[in-house]
Short mmCIF file of C-alpha atoms in Angstrom, two decimals:
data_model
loop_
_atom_site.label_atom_id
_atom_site.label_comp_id
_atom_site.label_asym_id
_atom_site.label_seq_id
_atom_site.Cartn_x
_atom_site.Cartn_y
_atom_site.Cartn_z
CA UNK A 1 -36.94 -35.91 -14.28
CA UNK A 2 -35.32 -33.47 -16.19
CA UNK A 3 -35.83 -29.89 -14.70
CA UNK A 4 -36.42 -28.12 -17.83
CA UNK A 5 -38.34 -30.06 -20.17
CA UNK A 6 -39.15 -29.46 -23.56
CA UNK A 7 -42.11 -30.64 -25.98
CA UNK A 8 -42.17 -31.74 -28.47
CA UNK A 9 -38.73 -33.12 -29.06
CA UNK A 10 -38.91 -33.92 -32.66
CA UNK A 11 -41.37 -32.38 -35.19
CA UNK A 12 -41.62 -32.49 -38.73
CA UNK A 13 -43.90 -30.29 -40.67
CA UNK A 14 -45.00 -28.30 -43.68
CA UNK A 15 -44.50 -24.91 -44.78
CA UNK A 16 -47.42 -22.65 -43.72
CA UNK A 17 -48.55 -24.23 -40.88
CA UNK A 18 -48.52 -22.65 -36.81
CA UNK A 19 -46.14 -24.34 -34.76
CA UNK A 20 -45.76 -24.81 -30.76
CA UNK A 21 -43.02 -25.69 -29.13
CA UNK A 22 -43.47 -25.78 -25.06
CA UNK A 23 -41.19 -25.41 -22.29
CA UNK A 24 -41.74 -26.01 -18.71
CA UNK A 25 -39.24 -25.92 -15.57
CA UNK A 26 -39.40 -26.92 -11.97
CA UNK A 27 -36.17 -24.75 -10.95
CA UNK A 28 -38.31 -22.11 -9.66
CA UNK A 29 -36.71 -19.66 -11.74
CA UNK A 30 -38.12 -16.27 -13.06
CA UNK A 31 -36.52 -16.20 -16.02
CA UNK A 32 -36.77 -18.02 -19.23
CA UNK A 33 -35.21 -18.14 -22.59
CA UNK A 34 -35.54 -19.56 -26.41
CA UNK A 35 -32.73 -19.86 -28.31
CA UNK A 36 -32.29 -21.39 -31.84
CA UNK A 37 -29.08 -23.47 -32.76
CA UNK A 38 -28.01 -23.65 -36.51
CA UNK A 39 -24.70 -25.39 -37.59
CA UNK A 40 -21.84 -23.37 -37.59
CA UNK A 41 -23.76 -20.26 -35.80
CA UNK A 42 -23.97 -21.15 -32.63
CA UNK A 43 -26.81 -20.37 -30.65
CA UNK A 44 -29.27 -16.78 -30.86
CA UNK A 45 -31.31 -15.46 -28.99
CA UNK A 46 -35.08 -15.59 -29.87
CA UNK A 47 -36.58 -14.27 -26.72
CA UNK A 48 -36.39 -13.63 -23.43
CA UNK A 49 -38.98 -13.30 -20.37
CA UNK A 50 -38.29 -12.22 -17.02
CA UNK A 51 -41.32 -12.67 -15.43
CA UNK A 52 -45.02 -13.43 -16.55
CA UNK A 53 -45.40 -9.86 -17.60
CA UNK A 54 -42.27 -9.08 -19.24
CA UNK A 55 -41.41 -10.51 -22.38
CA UNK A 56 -38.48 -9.21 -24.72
CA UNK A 57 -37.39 -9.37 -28.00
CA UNK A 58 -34.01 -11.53 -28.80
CA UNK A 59 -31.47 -11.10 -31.89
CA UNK A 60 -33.56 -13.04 -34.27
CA UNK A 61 -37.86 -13.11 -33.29
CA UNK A 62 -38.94 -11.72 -36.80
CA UNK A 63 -41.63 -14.93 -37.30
CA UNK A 64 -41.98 -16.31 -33.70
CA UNK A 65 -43.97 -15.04 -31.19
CA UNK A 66 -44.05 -16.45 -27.59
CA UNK A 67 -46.41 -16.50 -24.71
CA UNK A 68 -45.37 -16.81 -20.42
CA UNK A 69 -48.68 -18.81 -19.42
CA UNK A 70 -46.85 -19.29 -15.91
CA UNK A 71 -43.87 -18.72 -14.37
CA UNK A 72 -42.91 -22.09 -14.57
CA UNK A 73 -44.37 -22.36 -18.60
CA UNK A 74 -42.87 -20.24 -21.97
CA UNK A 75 -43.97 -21.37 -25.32
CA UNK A 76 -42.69 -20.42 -28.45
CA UNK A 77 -44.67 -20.20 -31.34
CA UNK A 78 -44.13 -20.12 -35.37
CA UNK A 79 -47.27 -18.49 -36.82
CA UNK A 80 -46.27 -19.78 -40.08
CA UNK A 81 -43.57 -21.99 -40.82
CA UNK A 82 -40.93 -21.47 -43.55
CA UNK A 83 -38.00 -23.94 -44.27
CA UNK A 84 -35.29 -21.62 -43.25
CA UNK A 85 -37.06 -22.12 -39.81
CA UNK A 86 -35.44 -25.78 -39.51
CA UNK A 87 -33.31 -25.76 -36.60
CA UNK A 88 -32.79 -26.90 -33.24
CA UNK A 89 -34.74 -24.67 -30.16
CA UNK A 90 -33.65 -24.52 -26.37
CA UNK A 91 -35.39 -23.47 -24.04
CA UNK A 92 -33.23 -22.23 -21.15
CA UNK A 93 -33.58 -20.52 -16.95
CA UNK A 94 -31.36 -18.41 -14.89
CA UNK A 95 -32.02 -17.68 -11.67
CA UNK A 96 -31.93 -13.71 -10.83
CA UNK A 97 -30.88 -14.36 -7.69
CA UNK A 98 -27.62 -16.22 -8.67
CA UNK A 99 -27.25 -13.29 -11.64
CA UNK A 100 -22.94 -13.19 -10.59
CA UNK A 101 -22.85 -17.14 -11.48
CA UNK A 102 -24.28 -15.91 -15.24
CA UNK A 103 -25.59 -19.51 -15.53
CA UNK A 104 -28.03 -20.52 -17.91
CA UNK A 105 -29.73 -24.18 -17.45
CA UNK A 106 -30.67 -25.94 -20.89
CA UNK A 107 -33.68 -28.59 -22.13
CA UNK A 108 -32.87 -30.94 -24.61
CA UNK A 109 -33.71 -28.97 -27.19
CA UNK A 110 -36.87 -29.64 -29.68
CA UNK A 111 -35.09 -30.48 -33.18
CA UNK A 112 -37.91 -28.72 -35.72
CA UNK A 113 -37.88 -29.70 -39.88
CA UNK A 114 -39.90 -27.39 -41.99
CA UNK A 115 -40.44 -28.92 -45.57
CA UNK B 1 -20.03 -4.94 -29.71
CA UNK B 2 -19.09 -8.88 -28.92
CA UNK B 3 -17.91 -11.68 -31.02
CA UNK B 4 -16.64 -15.12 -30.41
CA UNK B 5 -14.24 -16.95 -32.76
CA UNK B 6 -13.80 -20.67 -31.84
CA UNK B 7 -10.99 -21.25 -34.29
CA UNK B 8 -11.56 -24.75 -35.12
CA UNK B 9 -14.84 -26.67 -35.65
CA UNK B 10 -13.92 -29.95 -34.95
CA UNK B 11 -11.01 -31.15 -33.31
CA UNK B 12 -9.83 -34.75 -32.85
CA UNK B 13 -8.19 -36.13 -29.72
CA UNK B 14 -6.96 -40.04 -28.93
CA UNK B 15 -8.21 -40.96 -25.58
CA UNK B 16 -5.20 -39.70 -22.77
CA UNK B 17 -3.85 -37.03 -24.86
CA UNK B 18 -4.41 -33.65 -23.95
CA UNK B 19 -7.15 -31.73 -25.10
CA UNK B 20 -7.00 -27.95 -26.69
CA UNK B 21 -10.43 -25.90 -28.21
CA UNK B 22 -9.07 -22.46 -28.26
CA UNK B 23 -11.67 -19.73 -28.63
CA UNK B 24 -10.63 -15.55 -29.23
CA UNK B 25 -13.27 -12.96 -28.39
CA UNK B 26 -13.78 -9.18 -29.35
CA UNK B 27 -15.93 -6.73 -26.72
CA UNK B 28 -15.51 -3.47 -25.99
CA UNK B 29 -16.40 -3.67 -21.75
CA UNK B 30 -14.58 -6.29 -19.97
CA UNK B 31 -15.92 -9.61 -20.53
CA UNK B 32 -17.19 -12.49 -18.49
CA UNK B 33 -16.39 -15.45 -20.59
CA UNK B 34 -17.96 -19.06 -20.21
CA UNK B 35 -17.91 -22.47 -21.72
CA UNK B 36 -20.27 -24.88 -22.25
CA UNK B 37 -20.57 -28.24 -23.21
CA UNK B 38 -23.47 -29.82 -25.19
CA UNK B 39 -23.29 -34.01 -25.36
CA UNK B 40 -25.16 -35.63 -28.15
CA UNK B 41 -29.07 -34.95 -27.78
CA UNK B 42 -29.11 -33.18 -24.93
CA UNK B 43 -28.77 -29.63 -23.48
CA UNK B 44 -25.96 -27.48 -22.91
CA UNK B 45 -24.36 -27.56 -19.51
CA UNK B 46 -22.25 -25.17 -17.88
CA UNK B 47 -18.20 -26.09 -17.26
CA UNK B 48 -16.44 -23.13 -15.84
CA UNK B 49 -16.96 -19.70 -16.34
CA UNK B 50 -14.40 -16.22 -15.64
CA UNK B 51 -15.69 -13.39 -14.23
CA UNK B 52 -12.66 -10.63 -13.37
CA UNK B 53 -11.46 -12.97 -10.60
CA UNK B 54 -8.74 -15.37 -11.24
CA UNK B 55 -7.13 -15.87 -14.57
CA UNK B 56 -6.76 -19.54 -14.43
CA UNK B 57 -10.47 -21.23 -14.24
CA UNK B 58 -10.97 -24.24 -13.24
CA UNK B 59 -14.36 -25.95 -14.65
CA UNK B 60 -15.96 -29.34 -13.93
CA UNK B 61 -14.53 -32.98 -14.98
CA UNK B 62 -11.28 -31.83 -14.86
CA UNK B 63 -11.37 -29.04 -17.56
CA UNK B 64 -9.87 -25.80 -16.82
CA UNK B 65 -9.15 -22.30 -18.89
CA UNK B 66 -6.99 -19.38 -18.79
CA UNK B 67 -8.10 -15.69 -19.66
CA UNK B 68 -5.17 -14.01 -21.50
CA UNK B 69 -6.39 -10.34 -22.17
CA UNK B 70 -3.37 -9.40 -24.10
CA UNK B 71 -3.80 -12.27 -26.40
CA UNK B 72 -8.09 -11.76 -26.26
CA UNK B 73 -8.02 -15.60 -25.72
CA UNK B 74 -9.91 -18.18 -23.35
CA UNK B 75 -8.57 -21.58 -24.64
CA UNK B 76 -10.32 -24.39 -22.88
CA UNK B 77 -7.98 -27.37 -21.93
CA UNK B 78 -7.83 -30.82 -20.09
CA UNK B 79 -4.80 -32.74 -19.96
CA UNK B 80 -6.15 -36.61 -20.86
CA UNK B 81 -8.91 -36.89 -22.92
CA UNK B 82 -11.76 -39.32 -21.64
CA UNK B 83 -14.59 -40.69 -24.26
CA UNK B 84 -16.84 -39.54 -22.08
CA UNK B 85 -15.80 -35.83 -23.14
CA UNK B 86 -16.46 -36.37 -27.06
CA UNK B 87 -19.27 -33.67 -27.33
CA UNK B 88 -19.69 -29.69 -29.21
CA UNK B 89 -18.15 -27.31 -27.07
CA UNK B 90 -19.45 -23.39 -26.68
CA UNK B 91 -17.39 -20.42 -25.82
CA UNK B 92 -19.52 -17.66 -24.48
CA UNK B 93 -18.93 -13.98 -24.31
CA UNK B 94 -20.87 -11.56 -22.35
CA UNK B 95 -20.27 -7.67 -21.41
CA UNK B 96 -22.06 -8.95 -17.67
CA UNK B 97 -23.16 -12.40 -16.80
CA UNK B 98 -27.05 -11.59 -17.84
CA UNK B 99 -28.50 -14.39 -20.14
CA UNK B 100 -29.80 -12.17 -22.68
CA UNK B 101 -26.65 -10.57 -23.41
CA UNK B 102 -24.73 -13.92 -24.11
CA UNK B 103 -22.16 -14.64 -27.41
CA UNK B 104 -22.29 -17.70 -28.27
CA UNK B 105 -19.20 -19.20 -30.74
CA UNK B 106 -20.05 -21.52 -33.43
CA UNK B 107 -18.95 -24.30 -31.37
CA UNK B 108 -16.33 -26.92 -31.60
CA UNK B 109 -16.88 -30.66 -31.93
CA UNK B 110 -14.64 -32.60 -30.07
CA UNK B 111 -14.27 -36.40 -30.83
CA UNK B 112 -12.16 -38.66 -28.67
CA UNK B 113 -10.79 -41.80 -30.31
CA UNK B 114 -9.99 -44.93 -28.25
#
């Protein structure tokens, strides 16, 4: 089993509508990000949580919001979905205590179409 | 401020040829550079990383990468190309090695012909 996994994988929807994408991890690590990956651009940061009380902003969270249920659990959210939204998401770890090998551990990624 | 340039986005290899995804980077501290490697559908995975310690990196599967500060560069190289290593390749700057202050490049698709 993968040790970050990501849900849903695929997901089409409309404009307008609230979106969830979830992101769980068995590495035991405190903290989590969400990027997005566009063609051409790489990835950005959405945002990023250090623990289950300390959630930050990321270069680009104008329309997403995100919630730390656990320390193991970080969901992002789109309140209200717009085309330009369409990308592919990561959710990623690193572990605080292994800050020097600046590693980040990737999901699959959850590819997300807004029409 | 950082920035990565990766200066080519897709780069074509025949299998046992060497391999070459060159990547330039702008930041005003003294970077840690990384690369990663994403294969089709799933996550990016770490393959070597410099952090002030050696110039010449060597990174997993046989990749390996040298940090030229004069020249701004950290080319990423292999000297035969396997299929197995047809997949989009990041180049990562960071001012420390937090997670949150990561560059990523645009990325570079390698393909690897038989």
């Amino acid at each position: 089993d993968a040790d970050v996994t990501q849900t849903p994988r695929n997901r089409i929807t409309k404009t307008g509508k609230r979106i969830m994408l979830e992101c769980s991890q068995t590495k035991g690590h405190d903290r989590m990000y969400w990027y997005r990956q566009d063609p051409g651009l790489g990835l950005r940061l959405i945002y990023y949580s250090f623990d289950v009380k300390d959630i930050n902003k990321g270069e680009i969270s104008d329309g997403y919001s995100v919630s730390r249920q656990a320390q193991a659990k970080f969901s992002l959210s789109l309140e209200s979905a717009i085309p330009n939204q369409t990308a592919l998401y990561f959710c990623a770890t690193s572990d605080p205590d292994r800050v020097l090998d600046g590693e980040l551990f990737f999901g699959e990624g959850s590819r997300l179409t807004v029409l | 401020a950082q920035s990565v340039t990766q200066l080519d986005s897709h780069v074509s290899v025949s299998e046992g040829t060497p391999v070459l995804l060159r990547c330039n980077y702008s930041s005003s501290y003294s970077p840690s550079l990384f690369w990663y490697v994403q294969h089709p559908n799933k996550g990016l995975q770490l393959l070597l990383k410099y952090t002030s310690a050696a110039t010449l990196v060597k990174g997993i599967n046989g990749f390996e990468a040298e940090f030229k500060k004069s020249e701004t560069s950290f080319h990423l190289t292999k000297p035969s190309a396997h299929m197995s290593d047809a997949a989009e390749y990041f180049c990562v700057v960071s001012r420390d090695n937090y997670g949150q202050n990561f560059v990523f490049g645009p990325g570079t698709r390698l393909s690897v012909l038989p």
